[in-house]
Coordinates of C-alpha atoms in Angstrom, one line a residue:
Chain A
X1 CA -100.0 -12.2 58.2
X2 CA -99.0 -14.2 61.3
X3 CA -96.2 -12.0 63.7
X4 CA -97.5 -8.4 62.0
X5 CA -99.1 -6.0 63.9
X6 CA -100.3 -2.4 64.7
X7 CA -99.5 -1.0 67.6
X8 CA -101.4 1.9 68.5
X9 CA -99.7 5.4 67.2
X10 CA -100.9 8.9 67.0
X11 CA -103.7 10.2 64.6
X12 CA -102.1 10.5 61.0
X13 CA -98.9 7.6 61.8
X14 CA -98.6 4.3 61.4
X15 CA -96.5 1.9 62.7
X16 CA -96.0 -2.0 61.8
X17 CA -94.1 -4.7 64.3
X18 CA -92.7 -7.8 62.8
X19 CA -92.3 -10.7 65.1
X20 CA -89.4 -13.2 63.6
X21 CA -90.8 -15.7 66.2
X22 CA -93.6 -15.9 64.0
X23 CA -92.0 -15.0 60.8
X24 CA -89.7 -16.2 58.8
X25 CA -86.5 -14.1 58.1
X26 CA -87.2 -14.2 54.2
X27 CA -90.9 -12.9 55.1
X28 CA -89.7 -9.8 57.1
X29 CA -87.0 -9.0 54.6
X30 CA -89.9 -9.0 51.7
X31 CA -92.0 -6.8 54.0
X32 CA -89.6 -4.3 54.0
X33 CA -88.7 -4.4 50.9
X34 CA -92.2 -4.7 48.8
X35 CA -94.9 -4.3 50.8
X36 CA -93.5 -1.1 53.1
X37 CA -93.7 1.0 50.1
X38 CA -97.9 0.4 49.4
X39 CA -98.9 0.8 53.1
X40 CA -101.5 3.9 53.7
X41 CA -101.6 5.7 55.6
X42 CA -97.5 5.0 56.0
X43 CA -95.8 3.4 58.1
X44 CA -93.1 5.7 59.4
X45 CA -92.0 3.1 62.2
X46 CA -91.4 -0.4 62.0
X47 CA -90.1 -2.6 65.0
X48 CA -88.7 -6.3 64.9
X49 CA -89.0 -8.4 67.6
X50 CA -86.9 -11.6 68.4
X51 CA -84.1 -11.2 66.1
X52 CA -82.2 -14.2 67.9
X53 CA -78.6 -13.5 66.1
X54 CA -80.2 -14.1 62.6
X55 CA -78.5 -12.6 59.7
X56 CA -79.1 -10.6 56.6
X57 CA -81.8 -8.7 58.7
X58 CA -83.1 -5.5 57.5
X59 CA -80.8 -6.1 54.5
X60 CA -81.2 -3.4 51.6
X61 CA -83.8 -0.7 52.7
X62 CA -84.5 1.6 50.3
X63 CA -87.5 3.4 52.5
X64 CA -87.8 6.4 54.7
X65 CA -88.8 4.6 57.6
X66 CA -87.4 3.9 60.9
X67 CA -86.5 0.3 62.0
X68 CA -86.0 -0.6 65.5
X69 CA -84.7 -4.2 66.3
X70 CA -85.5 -5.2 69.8
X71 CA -82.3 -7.8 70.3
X72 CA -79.0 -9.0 69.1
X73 CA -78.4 -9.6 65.2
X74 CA -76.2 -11.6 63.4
X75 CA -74.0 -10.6 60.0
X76 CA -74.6 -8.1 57.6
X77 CA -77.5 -6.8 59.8
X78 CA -79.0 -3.5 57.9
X79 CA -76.3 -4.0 55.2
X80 CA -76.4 -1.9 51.8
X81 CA -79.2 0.7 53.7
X82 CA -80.7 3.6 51.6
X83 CA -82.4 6.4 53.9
X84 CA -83.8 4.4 56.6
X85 CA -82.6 5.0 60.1
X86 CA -82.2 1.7 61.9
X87 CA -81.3 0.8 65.3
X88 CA -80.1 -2.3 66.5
X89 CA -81.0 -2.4 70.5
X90 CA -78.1 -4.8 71.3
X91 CA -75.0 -6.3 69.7
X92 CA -74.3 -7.1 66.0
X93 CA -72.4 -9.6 64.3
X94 CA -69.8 -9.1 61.7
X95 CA -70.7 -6.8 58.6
X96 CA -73.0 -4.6 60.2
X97 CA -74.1 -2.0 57.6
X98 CA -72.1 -3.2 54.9
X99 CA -71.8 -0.6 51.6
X100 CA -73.9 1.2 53.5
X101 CA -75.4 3.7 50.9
X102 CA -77.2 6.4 52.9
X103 CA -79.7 6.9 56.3
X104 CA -78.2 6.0 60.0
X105 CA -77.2 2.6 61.2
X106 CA -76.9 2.6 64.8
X107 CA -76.1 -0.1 67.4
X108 CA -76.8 0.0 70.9
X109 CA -74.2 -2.3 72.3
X110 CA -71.1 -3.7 70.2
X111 CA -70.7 -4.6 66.9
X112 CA -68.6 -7.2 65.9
X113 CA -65.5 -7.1 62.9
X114 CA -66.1 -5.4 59.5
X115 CA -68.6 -2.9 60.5
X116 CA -69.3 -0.5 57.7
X117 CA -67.0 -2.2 55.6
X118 CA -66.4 -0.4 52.2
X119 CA -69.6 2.3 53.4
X120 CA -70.7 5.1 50.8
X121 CA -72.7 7.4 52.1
X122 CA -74.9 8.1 55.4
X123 CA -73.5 7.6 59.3
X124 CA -72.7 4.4 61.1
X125 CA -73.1 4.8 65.4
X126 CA -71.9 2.1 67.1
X127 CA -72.5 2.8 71.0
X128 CA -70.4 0.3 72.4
X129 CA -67.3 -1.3 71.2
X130 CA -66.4 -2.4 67.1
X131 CA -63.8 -5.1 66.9
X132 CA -61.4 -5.3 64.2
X133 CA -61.3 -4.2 60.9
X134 CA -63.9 -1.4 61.6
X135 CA -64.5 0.8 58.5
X136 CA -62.4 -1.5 56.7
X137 CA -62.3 0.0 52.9
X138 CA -65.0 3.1 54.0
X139 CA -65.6 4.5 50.7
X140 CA -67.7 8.0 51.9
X141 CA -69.7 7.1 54.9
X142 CA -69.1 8.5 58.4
X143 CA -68.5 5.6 61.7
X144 CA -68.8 7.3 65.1
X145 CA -67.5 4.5 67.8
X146 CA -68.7 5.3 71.6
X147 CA -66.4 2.7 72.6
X148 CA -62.9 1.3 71.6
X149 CA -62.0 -0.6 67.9
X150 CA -60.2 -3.5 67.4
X151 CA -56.4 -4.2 65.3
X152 CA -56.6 -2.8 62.0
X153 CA -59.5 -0.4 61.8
X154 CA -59.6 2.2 59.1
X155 CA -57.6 -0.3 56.5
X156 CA -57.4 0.8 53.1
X157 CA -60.5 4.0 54.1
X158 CA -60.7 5.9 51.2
X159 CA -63.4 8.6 51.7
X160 CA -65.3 9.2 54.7
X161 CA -64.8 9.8 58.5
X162 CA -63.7 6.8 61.7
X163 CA -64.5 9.2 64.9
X164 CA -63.2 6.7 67.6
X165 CA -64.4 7.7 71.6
X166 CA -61.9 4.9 73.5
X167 CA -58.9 3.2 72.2
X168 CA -57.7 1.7 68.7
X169 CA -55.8 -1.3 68.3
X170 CA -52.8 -2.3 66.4
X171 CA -52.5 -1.6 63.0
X172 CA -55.1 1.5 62.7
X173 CA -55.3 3.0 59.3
X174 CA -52.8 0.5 57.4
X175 CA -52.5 1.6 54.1
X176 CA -54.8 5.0 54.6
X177 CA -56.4 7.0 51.4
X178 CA -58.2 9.7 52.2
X179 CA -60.3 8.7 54.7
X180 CA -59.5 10.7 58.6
X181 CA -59.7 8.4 61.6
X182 CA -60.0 10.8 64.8
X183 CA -59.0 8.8 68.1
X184 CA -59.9 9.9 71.7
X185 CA -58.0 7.3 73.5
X186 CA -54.9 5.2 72.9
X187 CA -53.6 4.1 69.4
X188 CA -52.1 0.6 70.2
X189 CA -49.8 1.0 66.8
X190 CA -50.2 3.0 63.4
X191 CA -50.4 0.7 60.1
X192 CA -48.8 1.4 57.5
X193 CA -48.3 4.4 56.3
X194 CA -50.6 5.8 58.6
X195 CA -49.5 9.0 60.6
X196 CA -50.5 11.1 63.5
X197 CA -51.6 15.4 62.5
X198 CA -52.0 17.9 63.8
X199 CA -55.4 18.6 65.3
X200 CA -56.8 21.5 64.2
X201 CA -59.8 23.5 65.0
X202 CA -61.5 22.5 61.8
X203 CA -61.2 19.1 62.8
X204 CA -62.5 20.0 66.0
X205 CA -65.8 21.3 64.3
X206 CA -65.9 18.0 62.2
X207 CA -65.7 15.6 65.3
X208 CA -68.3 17.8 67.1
X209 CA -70.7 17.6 64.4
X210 CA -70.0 14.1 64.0
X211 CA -70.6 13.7 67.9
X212 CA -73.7 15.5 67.7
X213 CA -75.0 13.5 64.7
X214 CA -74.5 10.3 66.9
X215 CA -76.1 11.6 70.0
X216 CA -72.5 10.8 72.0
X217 CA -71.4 13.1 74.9
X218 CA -68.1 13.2 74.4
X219 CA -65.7 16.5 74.4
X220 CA -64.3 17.3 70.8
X221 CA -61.1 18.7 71.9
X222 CA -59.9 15.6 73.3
X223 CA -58.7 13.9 69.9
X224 CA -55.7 13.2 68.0
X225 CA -55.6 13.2 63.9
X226 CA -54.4 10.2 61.9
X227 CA -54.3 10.5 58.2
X228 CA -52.5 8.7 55.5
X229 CA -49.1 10.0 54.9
X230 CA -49.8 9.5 51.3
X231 CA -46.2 7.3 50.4
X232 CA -47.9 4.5 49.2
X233 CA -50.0 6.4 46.3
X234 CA -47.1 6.3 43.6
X235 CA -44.3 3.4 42.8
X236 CA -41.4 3.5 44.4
X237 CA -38.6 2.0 42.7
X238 CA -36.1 2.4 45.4
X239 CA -38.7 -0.2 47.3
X240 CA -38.5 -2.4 44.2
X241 CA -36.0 -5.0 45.7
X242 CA -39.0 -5.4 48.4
X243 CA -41.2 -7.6 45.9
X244 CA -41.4 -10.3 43.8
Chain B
X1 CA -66.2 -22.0 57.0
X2 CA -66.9 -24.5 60.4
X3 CA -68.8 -24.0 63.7
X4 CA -67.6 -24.6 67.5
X5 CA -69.8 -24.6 70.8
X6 CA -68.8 -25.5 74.0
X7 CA -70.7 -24.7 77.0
X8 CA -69.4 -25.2 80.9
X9 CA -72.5 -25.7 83.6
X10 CA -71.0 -24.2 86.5
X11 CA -73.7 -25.0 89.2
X12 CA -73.0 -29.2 90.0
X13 CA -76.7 -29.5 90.3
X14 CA -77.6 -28.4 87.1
X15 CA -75.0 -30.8 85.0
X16 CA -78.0 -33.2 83.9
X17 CA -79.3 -30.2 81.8
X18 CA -75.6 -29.6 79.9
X19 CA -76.8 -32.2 76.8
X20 CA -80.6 -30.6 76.9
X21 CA -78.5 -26.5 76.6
X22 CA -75.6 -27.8 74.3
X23 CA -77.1 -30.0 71.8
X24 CA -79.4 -26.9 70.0
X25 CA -76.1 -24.8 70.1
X26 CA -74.5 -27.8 68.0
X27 CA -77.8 -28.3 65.7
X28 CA -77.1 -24.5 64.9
X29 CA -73.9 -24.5 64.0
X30 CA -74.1 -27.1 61.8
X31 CA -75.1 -24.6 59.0
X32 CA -71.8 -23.4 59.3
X33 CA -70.4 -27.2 58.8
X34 CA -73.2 -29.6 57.3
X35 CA -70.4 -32.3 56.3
X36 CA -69.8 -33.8 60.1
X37 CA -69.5 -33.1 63.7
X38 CA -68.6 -34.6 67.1
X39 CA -68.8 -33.5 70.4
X40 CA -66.8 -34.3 73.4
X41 CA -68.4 -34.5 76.8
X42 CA -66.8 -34.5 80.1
X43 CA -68.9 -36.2 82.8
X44 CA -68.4 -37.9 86.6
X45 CA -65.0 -39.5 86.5
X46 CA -64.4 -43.6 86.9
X47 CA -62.8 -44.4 89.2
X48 CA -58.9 -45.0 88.6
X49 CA -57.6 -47.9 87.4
X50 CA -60.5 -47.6 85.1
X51 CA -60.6 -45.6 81.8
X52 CA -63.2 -45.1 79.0
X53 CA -61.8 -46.2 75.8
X54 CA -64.4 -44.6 73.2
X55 CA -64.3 -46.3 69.8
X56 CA -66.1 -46.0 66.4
X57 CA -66.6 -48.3 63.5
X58 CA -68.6 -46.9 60.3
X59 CA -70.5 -50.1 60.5
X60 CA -73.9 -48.7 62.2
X61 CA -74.7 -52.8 63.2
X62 CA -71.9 -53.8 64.3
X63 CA -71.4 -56.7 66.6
X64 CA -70.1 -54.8 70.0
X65 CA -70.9 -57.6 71.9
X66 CA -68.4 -60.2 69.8
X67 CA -65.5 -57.6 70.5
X68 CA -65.8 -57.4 73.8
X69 CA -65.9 -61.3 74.5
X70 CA -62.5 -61.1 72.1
X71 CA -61.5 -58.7 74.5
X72 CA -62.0 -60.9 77.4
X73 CA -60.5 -63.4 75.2
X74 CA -57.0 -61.4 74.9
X75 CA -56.8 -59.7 78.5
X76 CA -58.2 -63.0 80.2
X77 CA -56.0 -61.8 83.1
X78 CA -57.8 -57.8 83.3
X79 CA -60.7 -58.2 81.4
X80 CA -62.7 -59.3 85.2
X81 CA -63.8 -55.4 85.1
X82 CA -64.6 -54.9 81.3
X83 CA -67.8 -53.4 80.1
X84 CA -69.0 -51.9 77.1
X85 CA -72.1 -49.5 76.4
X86 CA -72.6 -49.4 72.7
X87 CA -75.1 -47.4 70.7
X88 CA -75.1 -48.2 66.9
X89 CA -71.5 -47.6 65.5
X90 CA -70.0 -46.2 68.9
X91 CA -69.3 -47.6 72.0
X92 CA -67.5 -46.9 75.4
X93 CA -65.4 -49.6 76.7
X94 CA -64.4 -49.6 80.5
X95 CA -61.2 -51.1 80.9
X96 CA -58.1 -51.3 83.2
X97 CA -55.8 -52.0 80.6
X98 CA -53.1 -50.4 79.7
X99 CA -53.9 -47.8 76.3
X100 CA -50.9 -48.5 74.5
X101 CA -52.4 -52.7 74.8
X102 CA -55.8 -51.6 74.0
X103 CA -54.4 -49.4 71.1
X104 CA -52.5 -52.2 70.2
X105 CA -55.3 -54.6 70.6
X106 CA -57.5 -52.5 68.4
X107 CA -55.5 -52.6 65.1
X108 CA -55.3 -55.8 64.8
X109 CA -59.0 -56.3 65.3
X110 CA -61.0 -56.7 62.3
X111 CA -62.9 -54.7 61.4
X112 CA -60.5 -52.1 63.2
X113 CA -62.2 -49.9 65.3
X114 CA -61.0 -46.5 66.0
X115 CA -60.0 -45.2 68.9
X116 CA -61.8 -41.4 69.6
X117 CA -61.0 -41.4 73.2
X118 CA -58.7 -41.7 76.2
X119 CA -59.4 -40.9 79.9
X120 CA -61.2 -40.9 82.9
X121 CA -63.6 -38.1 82.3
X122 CA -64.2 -38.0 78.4
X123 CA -66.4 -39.3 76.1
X124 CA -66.3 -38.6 72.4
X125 CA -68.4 -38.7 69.4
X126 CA -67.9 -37.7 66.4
X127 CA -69.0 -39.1 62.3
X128 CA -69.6 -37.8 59.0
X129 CA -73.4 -36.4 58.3
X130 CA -75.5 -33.5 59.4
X131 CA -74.5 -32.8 62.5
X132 CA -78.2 -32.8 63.6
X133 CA -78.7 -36.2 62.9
X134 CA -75.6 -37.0 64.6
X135 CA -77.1 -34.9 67.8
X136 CA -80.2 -37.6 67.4
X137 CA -78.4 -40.5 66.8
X138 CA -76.1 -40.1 69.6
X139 CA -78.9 -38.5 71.8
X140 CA -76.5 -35.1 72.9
X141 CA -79.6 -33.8 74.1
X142 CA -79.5 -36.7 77.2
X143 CA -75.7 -36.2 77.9
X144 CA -75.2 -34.9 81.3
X145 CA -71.6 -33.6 82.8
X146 CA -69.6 -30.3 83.8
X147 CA -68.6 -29.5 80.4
X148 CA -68.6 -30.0 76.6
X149 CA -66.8 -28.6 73.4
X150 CA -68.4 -29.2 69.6
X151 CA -67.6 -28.5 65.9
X152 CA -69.4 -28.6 62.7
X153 CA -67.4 -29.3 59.7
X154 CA -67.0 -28.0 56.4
X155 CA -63.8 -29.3 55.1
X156 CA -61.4 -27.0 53.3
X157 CA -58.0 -28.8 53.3
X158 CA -58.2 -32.4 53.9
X159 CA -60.6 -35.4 53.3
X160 CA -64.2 -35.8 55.2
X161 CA -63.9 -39.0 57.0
X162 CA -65.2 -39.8 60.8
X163 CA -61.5 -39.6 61.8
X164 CA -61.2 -36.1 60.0
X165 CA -63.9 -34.9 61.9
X166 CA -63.0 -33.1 65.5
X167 CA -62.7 -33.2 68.2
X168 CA -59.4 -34.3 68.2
X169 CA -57.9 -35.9 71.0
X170 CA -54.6 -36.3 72.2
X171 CA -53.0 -37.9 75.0
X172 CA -56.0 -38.7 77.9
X173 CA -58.9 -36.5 78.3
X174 CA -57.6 -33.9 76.3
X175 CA -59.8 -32.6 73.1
X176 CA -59.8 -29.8 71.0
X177 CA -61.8 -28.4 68.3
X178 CA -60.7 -26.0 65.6
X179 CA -62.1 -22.9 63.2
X180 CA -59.4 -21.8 61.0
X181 CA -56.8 -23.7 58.7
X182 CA -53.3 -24.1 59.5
X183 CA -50.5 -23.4 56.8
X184 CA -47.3 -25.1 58.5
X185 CA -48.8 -28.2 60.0
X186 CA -47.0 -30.8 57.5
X187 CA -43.8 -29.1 59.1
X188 CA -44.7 -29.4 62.3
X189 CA -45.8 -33.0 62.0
X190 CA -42.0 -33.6 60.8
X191 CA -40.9 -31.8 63.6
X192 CA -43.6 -33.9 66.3
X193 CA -42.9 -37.1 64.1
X194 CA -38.8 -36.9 65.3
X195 CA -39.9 -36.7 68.6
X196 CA -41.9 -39.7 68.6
X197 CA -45.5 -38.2 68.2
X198 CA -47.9 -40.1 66.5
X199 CA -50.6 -39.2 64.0
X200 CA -53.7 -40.9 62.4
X201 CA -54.8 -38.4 60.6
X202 CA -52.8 -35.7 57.3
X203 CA -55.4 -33.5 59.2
X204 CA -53.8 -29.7 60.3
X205 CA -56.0 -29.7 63.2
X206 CA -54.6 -32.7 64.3
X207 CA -51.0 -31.4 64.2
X208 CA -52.0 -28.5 66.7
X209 CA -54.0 -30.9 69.2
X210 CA -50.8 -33.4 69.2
X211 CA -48.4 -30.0 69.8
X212 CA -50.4 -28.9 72.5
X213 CA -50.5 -32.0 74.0
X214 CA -47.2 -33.0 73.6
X215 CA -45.9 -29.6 75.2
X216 CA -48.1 -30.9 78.2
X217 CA -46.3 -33.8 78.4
X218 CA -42.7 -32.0 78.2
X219 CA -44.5 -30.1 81.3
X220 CA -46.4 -26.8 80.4
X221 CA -49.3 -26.0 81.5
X222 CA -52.1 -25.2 78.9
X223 CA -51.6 -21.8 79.1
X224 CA -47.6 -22.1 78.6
X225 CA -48.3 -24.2 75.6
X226 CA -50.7 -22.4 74.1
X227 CA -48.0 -19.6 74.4
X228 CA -45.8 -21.4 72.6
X229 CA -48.7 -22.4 69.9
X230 CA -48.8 -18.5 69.3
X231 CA -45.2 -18.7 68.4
X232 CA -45.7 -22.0 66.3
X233 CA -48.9 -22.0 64.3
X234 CA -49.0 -20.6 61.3
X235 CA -52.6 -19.6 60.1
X236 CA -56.0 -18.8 61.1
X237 CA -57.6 -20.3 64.5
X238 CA -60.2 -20.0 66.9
X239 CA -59.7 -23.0 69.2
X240 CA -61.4 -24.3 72.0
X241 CA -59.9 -27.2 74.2
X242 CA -61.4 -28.9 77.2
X243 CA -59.5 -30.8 80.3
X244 CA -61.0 -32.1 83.2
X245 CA -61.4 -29.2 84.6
X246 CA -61.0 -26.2 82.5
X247 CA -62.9 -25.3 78.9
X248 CA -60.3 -22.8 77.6
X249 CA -60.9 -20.6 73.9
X250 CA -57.9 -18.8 71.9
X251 CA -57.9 -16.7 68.6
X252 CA -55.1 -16.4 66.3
X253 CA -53.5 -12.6 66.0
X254 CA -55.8 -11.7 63.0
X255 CA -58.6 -13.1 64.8
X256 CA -60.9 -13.5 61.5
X257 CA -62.6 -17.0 62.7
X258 CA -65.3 -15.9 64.7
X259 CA -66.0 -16.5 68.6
X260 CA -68.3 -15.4 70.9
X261 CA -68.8 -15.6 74.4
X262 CA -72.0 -15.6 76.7
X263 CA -71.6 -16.2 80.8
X264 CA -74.0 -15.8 83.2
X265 CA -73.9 -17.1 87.3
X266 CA -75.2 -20.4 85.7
X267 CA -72.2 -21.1 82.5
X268 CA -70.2 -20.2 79.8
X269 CA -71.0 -20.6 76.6
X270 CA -69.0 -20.2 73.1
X271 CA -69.6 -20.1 69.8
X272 CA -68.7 -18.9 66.6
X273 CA -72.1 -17.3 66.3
X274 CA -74.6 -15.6 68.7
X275 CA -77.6 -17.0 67.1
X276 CA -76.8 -20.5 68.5
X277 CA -76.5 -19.2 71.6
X278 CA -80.0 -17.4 71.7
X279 CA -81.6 -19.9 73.2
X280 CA -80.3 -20.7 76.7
X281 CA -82.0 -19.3 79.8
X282 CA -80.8 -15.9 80.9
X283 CA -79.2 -14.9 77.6
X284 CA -80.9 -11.6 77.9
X285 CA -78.9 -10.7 80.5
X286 CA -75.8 -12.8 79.6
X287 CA -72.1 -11.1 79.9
X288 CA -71.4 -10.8 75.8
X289 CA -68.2 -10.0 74.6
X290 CA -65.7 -11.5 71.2
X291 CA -62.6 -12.7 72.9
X292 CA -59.3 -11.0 71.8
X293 CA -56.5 -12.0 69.6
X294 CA -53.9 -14.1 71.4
X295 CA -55.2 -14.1 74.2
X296 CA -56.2 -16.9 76.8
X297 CA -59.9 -17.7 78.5
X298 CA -59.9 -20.3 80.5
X299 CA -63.0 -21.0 82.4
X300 CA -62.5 -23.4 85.5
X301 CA -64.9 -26.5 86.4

């Protein structure tokens, strides 16, 4: 196939690059998804050249294979991933790992709103900065941010962990489950229902493993707590003249 | 869902390229609007009393020629200086009379055509279509000048006409283009309308171009209007607006219209997506960044 070749690896690996210059998106997509599998020996490492902002790349991998994306990609870039590690070497658009299921997403530079939005399972780096709505809805996967987030991060989180290097902006954590959003730098406003606690040394070890995990030098000690204050979970009726 | 480019060339020598960089950027985008586009271009200015007076008739064979000797025919006593460039169903008439005459003039022509376009500096086109026919029709890729804002339409809250297509003008060279939908913009075209402001269109982009351009006329600059349009629109925005000499991009506070920003020693380019943006010359090592919510970039000519 025109754009696929085999770059010289070790004895015993194999590795694929897929050129979107000379592929279609649709064509690298299938790749991954079909052909992947019934490679031999195989392919442990697969790099994509020229993705050019496109989106829906590396959508839905169910493989354990490594995917390296020399460029900037457009939405919902490595959305839905099962096991497979990818990295993005530059920015990302919005949606970035989206339900992301299991394996590592990781970005390079920044990433764009939405990123890991309503994530399950696996770890979500994100070297540079996320804008808003980061983790929006996270539902059990971890987001490590090198950089700062944008105004409503964390909304609605229910399960998982937001670790947050630089600054959050307004609105961080509105309406909170039990997800934990960990924040190095400045919290430019608390959503609601979102509050700041204590930071304990368990919490410690959980944003140093996270850290580690990510590959970010960063000192663990230097974070603050937000959790949800949990008054939102049950009806209210003395708030009742506040609807309808 | 719509799309919006605009690129400023900053280096003077290199404004004959700014069609040849912008018009893939617009081609692009139009997946994000396929029902019509328009792109306003700022070049070399005429000289004063001169303006450019772009108009538009649906009619792709229409008779420019005839209009202009009626022209001649009606301002026997200006018309000395009158030209006319025409390319299928637009044209640019250079005039020295008065708009509010030539506005005038206009309506009672007949067919009618419209109006896109006031000013020394601006030229507008804009119709219903793809907008990468519209690029080849009206040959954006030739279109030289210091800068140019775009849009690619998909209608969400009023009809899909050439005049509901953006940019919008207002006033003289003054255009902006719009992402987003506005939810108070019958109220504030009561509230303009009192004043004397006057609409063509039951568009809600064109409420925000004739707010901002009337609170230029009351005396703000663009960035003390636009801090007033914070206050006053209601609704989701990214907008991009072009003067003579600045190209100037704000988001709304809940910023969910995409924008994104690439500037290098040689322009500055937006758009709502990075993938129409992959194609200029030294994108690789372009300054990237999403602009912030409510706040103001403004790039100088």
């Amino acid at each position: 196939m025109e754009g696929l070749s085999r770059p010289d690896t070790p004895v015993g690996q194999s590795a694929v690059s897929l050129d979107l210059a000379k592929m279609s998106l649709r064509q690298v997509n299938a790749w991954l998804h079909h052909d992947l599998a019934s490679q031999s020996p195989p392919v442990r490492r697969v790099e994509i050249l020229n993705p050019a902002g496109m989106h829906n790349l590396a959508v839905g991998l169910d493989a354990d294979v490594e995917v390296v994306i020399r460029g900037h990609v457009g939405y919902y870039a490595a959305g839905m991933n099962k096991r497979a590690r990818v990295t993005i070497d530059g920015n990302a658009g919005r949606g970035l790992a989206e339900n992301i299921m299991s394996g590592v997403v990781r970005v390079k530079g920044s990433a764009s709103d939405s990123a890991a939005a309503s994530g399950r399972g696996g770890l979500v780096v994100i070297e540079g900065d996320a804008a808003s709505r980061c983790a929006i809805s996270l539902k059990g996967c971890d987001v490590v941010v090198g950089g700062s987030v944008g105004h409503v991060s964390g909304f609605m989180a229910q399960r998982g962990r937001l670790v947050i290097c630089g600054d959050a902006g307004a609105g961080l954590g509105d309406s909170l489950y039990e997800s934990v959003i960990y924040v190095r730098g400045r919290i430019h406003g608390l959503g609601a229902d979102a509050r700041e606690e204590p930071f304990t040394p368990a919490d410690r070890e959980v944003v140093a493993s996270l850290l580690s995990a990510a590959g970010i030098d960063c000192d663990a000690s230097e974070f603050k707590r937000v959790a949800s204050g949990r008054t939102l979970y049950h009806w209210n009726a003395a708030h009742s003249s506040h609807y309808g | 869902m719509c799309g919006i480019v605009g690129l400023l060339v900053k280096k003077r020598e290199q404004r004959a390229s700014l069609g040849q960089l912008a018009q893939p950027m617009f081609t692009c985008m139009g997946e994000r609007g396929p029902d019509s586009g328009g792109l306003a271009v700022f070049g070399p200015p005429v000289a004063a009393p001169l303006r450019r007076f772009n108009l538009f008739v649906p009619d792709r064979h229409f008779d420019w020629q005839a209009l202009l000797t009626s022209f001649r025919r009606a301002f026997a006593d200006r018309a000395g200086d009158t030209r006319i460039t025409a390319l299928e169903n637009h044209a640019i008439l250079l005039s020295v009379v008065d708009p509010s005459k030539v506005r005038g003039w206009l309506t009672e022509c007949d067919p009618s055509p419209k109006l896109l376009s006031v000013g020394r500096f601006i030229d507008v086109y804009k119709d219903v279509g793809r907008p990468g026919e519209i690029a080849r029709r009206y040959h954006f890729d030739e279109l030289s000048g210091s800068h140019c804002v775009g849009h690619t339409r998909m209608a969400t809250e009023s009809d899909v006409t050439p005049a509901h297509a953006h940019p919008y003008t207002a006033g003289e060279d003054f255009c902006l283009v719009h992402n987003g939908s506005l939810s108070n913009h019958h109220r504030l075209r009561r509230t303009l309308e009192r004043r004397g402001v006057r609409f063509e269109t039951d568009n809600d982009t064109e409420a925000a171009c004739r707010f901002l351009e009337w609170r230029l006329t009351q005396g703000d600059s663009l960035e003390q209007a636009l801090e007033q349009g914070f206050r006053v629109l209601d609704g989701f925005y990214t907008l991009l607006m072009a003067t003579p000499d600045r190209l100037t991009l704000v988001r709304d506070a809940f910023a969910c219209k995409p924008a994104v920003v690439a500037e290098t020693d040689a322009y500055v380019a937006v758009s709502s997506e990075f993938r129409s943006l992959a194609h200029l010359p030294g994108i690789a090592d372009a300054n990237i960044f999403e602009p912030k919510p409510e706040e103001i970039y403004s790039w100088k000519v």
